[in-house]
Structure formats: C-alpha cells, structure tokens
CSV table of C-alpha atoms in Angstrom, one decimal:
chain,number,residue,atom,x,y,z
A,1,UNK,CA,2.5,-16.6,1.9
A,2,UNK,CA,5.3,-18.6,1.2
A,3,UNK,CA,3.6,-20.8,-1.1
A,4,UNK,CA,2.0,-18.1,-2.9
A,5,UNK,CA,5.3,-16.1,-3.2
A,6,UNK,CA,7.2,-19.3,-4.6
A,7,UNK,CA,4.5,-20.1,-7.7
A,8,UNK,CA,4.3,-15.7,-8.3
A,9,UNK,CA,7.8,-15.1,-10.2
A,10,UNK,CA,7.6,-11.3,-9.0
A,11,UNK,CA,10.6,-9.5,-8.8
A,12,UNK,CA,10.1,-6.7,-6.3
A,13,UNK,CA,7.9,-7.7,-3.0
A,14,UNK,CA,6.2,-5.1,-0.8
A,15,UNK,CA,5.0,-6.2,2.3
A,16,UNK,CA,3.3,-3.8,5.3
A,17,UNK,CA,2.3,-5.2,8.8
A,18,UNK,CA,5.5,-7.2,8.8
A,19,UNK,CA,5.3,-6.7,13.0
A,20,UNK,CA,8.6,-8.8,13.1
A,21,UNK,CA,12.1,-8.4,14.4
A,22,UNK,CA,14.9,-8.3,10.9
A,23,UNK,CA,16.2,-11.5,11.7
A,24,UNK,CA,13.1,-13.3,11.4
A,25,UNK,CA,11.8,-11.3,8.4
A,26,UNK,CA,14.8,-12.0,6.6
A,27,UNK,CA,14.6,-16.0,8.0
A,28,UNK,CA,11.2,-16.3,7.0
A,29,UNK,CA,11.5,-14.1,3.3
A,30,UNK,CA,14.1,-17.0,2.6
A,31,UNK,CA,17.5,-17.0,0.4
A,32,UNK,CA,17.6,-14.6,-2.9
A,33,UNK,CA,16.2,-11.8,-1.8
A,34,UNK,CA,17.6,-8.7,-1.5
A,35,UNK,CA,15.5,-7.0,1.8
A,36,UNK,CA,14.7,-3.6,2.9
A,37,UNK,CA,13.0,-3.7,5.9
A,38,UNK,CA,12.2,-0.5,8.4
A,39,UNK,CA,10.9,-2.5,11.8
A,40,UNK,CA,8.8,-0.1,14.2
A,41,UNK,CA,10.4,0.7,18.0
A,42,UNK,CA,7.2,-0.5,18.9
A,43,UNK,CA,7.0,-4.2,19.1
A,44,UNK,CA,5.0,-6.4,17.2
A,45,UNK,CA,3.6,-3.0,15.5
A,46,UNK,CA,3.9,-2.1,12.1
A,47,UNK,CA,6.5,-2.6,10.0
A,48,UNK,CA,7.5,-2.3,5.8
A,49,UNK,CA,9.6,-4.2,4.0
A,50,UNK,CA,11.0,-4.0,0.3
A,51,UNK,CA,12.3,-7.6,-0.8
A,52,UNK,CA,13.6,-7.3,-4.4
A,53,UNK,CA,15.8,-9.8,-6.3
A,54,UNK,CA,17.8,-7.1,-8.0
A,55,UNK,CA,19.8,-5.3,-4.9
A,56,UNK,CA,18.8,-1.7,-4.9
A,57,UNK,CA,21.3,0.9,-5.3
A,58,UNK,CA,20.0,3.4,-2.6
A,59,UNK,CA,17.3,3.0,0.3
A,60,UNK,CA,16.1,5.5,2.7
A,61,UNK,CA,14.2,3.9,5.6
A,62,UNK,CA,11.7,6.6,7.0
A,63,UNK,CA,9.5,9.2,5.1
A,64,UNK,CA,11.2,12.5,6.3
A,65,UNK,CA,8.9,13.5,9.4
A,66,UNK,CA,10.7,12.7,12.4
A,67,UNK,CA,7.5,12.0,13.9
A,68,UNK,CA,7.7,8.8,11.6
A,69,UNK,CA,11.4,8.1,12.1
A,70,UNK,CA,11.2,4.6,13.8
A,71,UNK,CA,6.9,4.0,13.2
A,72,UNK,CA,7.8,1.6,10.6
A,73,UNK,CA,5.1,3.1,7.9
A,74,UNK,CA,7.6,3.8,4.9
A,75,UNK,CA,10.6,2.8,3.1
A,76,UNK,CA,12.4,3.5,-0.3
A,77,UNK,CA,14.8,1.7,-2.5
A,78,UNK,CA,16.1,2.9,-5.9
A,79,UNK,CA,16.9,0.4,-8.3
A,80,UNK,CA,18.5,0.5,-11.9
A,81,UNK,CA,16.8,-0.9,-14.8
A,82,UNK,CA,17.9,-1.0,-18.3
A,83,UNK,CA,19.9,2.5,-17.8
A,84,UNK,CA,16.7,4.2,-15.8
A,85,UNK,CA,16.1,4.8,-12.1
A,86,UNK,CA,13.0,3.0,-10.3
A,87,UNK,CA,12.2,4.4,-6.7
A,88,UNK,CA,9.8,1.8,-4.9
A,89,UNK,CA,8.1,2.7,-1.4
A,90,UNK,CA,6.3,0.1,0.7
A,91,UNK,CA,3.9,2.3,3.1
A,92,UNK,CA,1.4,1.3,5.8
A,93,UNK,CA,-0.7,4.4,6.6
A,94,UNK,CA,-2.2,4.3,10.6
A,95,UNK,CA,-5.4,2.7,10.1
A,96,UNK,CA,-7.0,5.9,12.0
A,97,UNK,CA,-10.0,5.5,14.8
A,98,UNK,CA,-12.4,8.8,15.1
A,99,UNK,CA,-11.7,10.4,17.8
A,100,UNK,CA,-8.2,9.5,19.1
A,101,UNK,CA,-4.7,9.7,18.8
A,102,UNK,CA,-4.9,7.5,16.0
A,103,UNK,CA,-7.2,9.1,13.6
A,104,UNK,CA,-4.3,12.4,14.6
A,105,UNK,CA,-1.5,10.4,13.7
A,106,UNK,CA,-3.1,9.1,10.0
A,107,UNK,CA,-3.8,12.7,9.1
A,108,UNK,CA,-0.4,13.6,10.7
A,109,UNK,CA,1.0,10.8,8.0
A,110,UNK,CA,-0.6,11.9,5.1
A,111,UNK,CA,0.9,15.1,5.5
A,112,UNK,CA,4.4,14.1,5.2
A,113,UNK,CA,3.0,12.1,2.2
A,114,UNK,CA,2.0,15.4,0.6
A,115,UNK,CA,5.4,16.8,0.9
A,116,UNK,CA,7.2,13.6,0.3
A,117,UNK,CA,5.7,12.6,-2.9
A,118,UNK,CA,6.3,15.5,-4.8
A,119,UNK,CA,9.9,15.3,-4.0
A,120,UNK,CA,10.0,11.8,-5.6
A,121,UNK,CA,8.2,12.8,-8.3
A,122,UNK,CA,10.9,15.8,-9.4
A,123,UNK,CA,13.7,13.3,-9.0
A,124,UNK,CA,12.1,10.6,-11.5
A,125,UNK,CA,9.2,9.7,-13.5
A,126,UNK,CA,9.7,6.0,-12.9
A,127,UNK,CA,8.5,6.4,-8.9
A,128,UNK,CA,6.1,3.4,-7.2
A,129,UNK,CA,4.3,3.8,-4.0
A,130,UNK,CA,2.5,0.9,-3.3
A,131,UNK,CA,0.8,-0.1,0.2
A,132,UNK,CA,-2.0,-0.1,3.1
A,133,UNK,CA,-2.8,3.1,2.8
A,134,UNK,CA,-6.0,2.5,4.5
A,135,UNK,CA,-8.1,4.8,2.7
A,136,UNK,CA,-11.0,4.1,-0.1
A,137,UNK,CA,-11.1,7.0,-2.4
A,138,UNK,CA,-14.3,6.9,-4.3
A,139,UNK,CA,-17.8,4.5,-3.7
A,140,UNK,CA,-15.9,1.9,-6.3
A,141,UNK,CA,-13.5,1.6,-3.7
A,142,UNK,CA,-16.1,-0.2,-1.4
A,143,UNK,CA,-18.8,-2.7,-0.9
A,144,UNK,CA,-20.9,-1.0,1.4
A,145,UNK,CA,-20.7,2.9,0.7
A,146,UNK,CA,-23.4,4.8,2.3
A,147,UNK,CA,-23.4,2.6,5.7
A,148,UNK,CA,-19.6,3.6,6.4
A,149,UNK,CA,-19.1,7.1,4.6
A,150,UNK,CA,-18.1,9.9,7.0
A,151,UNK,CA,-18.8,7.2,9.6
A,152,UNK,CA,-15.9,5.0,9.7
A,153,UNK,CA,-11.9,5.7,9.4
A,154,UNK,CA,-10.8,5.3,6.0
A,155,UNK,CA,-14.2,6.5,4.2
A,156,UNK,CA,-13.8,9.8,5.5
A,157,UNK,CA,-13.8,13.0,3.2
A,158,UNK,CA,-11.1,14.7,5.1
A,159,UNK,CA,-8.7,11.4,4.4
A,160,UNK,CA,-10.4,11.3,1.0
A,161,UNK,CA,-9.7,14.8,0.0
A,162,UNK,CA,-5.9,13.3,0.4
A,163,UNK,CA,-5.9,11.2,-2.0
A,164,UNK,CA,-8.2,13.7,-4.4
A,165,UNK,CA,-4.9,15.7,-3.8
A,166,UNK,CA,-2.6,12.3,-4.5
A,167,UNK,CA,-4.2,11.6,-8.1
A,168,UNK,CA,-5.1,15.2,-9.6
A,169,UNK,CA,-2.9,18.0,-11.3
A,170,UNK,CA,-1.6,19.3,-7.7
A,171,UNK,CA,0.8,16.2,-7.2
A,172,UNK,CA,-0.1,14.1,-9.9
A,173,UNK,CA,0.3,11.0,-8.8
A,174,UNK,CA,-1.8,7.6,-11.0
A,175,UNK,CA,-3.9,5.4,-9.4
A,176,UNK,CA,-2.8,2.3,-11.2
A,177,UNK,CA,-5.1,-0.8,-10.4
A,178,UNK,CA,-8.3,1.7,-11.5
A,179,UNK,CA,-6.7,3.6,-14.6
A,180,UNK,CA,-6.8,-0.2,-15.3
A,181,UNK,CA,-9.6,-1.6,-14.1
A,182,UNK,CA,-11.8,1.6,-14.9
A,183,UNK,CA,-15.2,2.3,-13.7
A,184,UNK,CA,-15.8,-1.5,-11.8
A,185,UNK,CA,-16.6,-2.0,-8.3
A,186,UNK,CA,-13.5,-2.8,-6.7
A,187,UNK,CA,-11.1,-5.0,-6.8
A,188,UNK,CA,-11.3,-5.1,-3.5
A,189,UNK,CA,-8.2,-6.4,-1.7
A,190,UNK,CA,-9.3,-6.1,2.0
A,191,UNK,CA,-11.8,-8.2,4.1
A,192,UNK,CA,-13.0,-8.0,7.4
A,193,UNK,CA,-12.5,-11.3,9.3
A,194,UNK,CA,-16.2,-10.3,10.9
A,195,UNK,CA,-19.0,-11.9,9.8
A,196,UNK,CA,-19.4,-13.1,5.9
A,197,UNK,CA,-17.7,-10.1,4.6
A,198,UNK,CA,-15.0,-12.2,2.3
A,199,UNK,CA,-18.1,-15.0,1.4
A,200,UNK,CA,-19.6,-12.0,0.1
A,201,UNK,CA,-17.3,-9.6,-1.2
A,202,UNK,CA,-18.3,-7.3,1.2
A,203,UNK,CA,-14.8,-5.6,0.7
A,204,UNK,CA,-12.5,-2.7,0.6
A,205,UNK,CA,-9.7,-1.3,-2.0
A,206,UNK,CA,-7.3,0.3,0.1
A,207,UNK,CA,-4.3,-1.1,-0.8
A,208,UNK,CA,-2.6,0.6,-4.2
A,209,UNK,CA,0.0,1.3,-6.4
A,210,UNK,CA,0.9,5.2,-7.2
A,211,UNK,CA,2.6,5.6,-10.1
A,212,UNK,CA,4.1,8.1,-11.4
A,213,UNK,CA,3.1,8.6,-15.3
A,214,UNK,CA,6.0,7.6,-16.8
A,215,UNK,CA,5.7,4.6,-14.8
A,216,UNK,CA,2.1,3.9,-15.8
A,217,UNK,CA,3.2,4.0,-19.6
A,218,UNK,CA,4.9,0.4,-18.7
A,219,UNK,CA,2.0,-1.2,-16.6
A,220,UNK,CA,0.1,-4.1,-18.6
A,221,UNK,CA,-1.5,-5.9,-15.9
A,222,UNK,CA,-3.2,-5.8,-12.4
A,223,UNK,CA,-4.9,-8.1,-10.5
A,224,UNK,CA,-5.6,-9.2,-7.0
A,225,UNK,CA,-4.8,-12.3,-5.6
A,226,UNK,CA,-7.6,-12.9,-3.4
A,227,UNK,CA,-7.9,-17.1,-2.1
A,228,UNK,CA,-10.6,-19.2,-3.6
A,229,UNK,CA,-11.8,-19.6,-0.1
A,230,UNK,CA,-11.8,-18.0,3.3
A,231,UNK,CA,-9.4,-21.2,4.5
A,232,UNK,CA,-6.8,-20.6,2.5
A,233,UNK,CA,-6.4,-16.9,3.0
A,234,UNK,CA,-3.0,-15.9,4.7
A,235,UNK,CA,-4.1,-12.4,5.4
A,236,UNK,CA,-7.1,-10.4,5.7
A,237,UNK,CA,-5.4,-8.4,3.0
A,238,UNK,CA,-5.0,-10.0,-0.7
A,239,UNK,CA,-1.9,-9.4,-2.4
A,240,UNK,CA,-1.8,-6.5,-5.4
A,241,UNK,CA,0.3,-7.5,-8.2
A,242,UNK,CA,1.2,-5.2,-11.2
A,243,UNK,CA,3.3,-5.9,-14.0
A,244,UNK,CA,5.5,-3.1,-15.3
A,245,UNK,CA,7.3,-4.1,-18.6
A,246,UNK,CA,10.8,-2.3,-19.2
C-alpha cells in the first residue's frame, strides 16, 4: 500500500479494516499526514482511519449510536477548502452472516446511517461518505447475481432496500462511482481470495463514495485501482479513487 500511496498524489486517504493500534497506524501511514483514526476496543477488529494532508478543522470519531461508540466503523473530519466546508467519513459496515449476531448488528448499523446521514446532509452540501459498506445495490454491482441474491450477506433485499433509501429523494444521498460509470457492470473493487474470482472478475462493488449533490457537481473522475495481477494485490479490496475539483 505504501508504494501505491506514494506514486497516487491524493490528498484525503480513507482506509477501513485498519485492525491496528494508533501508534502503528500513524508509524506505518508515514510523516505528512494529518490522521484520524477511530481503533475498535476489540483487537485486531475493525478500525477507520481519515489521513488527509490538509489538517481538518473538526472530527468526531463515532457515528452517534452508542452501540457503535468504540466498534471502530465510522469517523468524520471537516475540512476547509477555498472558503467551503467538506465533511469526510470513512465507514466499514459489519460484513453481516445470516443468521447471527452479525447479520443484527449490520442492520443495527445501517440504522444509525439512516439517521446520521441526513444530519450531515442539513449541515453541508459538500458531505463524502466513502467505505466498506459491504453491500451491492443493484445486479451491476456484482459478477454473479442470481447465485448469491437473497442468499448471501450483502446481496440481500432487506440491506438493499437501505441503500434504495441512501440514493433516492428520502435522504438523497449520490452514488458517485455509477452516476459516473453509468449502466456498466461494475467496477468491481472487491475479490474473494477463493478460487479464480480476481483471474476472472468474478467480483463485487461494495465499496463507495456518497456524495452529497453539491459535492457530485465537482467530481471528474473515478476509477478503481485494482493490481495487474493477483501477486501484487495488497488487499482483497482495490482502492476507489475520485477526484473532486474545487
């Protein structure tokens, strides 16, 4: 990741899974950034960072649920640009398992994101939520649609009717990487580390930027950064990189 990050020029850095104490985050992110980071009380769990160059002027380090308070899912800075306010969140939503605690717990999570992202919205126009959010929204969204719908967490229509929710006039929220992609398979930016899934890209979208419209008007560019091969990968996710002009 560090190789990649040093040849990317971006200026705000998202990350989710970070499943590291501060220190090392903060050791390993290097010197020049500017770093955000809400760890999980769980150990080696979770985790979301914000690394910016441009230190923000507020952060808030949980989503508002106490539930949430120390799972390490979400975190906000609010930076100044050219006279305007940009709110940036880095969230990791549970990856869910039918059946358990887990599956709960995401639904649990994307109820505080109901609430919570309206109340960004009313503050600013200029709001980004970008992250894991371990849902795919619509057949585009995945390789292999009919064998893991309503079968699999994450391809759900309960979770889905979330994000229907998200993106439509009730919250209002803008997919980015599709309003610019449009109606194309993918990107995908997600890849099972089973079988030939990333040979074949046999993938998933479910990591995004939400935008807020305002926001939107300044995005040019979107693209995944997925490795030319399955040895040089440093994830099983692909980084998601937008450009937002101000």
């Amino acid at each position: 990741m560090a190789d990649w990050l040093v040849d990317r020029d971006v200026d705000v850095l998202n990350l989710q899974e970070v499943r590291a104490p501060d220190a090392i985050v903060r050791e390993l992110i290097g010197e020049g950034w500017h770093v955000v980071h809400a760890e999980a009380s769980a150990k080696g769990r979770a985790g979301v960072a914000v690394a910016s160059r441009d230190e923000p002027v507020a952060v808030r380090e949980h989503i508002g649920e106490v539930y949430f308070a120390d799972a390490g899912r979400w975190v906000e800075a609010d930076f100044q640009i050219g006279g305007e306010t940009l709110t940036v969140a880095s969230a990791y939503v549970n990856s869910g398992e039918l059946g358990t605690q887990k599956q709960d717990d995401k639904y649990k999570f994307l109820e505080a994101m109901i609430v919570r992202l309206p109340q960004l919205k009313a503050a600013s126009d200029h709001v980004l939520v970008t992250g894991d959010l371990n849902v795919c929204h619509t057949p585009r969204d995945i390789k292999n649609w009919k064998p893991n719908h309503n079968k699999r967490a994450g391809v759900m229509d309960e979770e889905i009717a979330y994000f229907d929710r998200f993106f439509g006039e009730e919250i209002g929220f803008k997919d980015v990487a599709r309003e610019l992609a449009g109606d194309v398979d993918g990107p995908y930016s997600w890849w099972s580390y089973r079988g030939q899934a990333f040979d074949n890209n046999a993938g998933w979208r479910i990591d995004y930027h939400m935008a807020t419209p305002g926001l939107l008007a300044k995005a040019g560019n979107a693209v995944v950064d997925r490795a030319p091969s399955y040895d040089t990968r440093f994830s099983d996710h692909a980084p998601v990189v937008v450009d937002y002009q101000f």
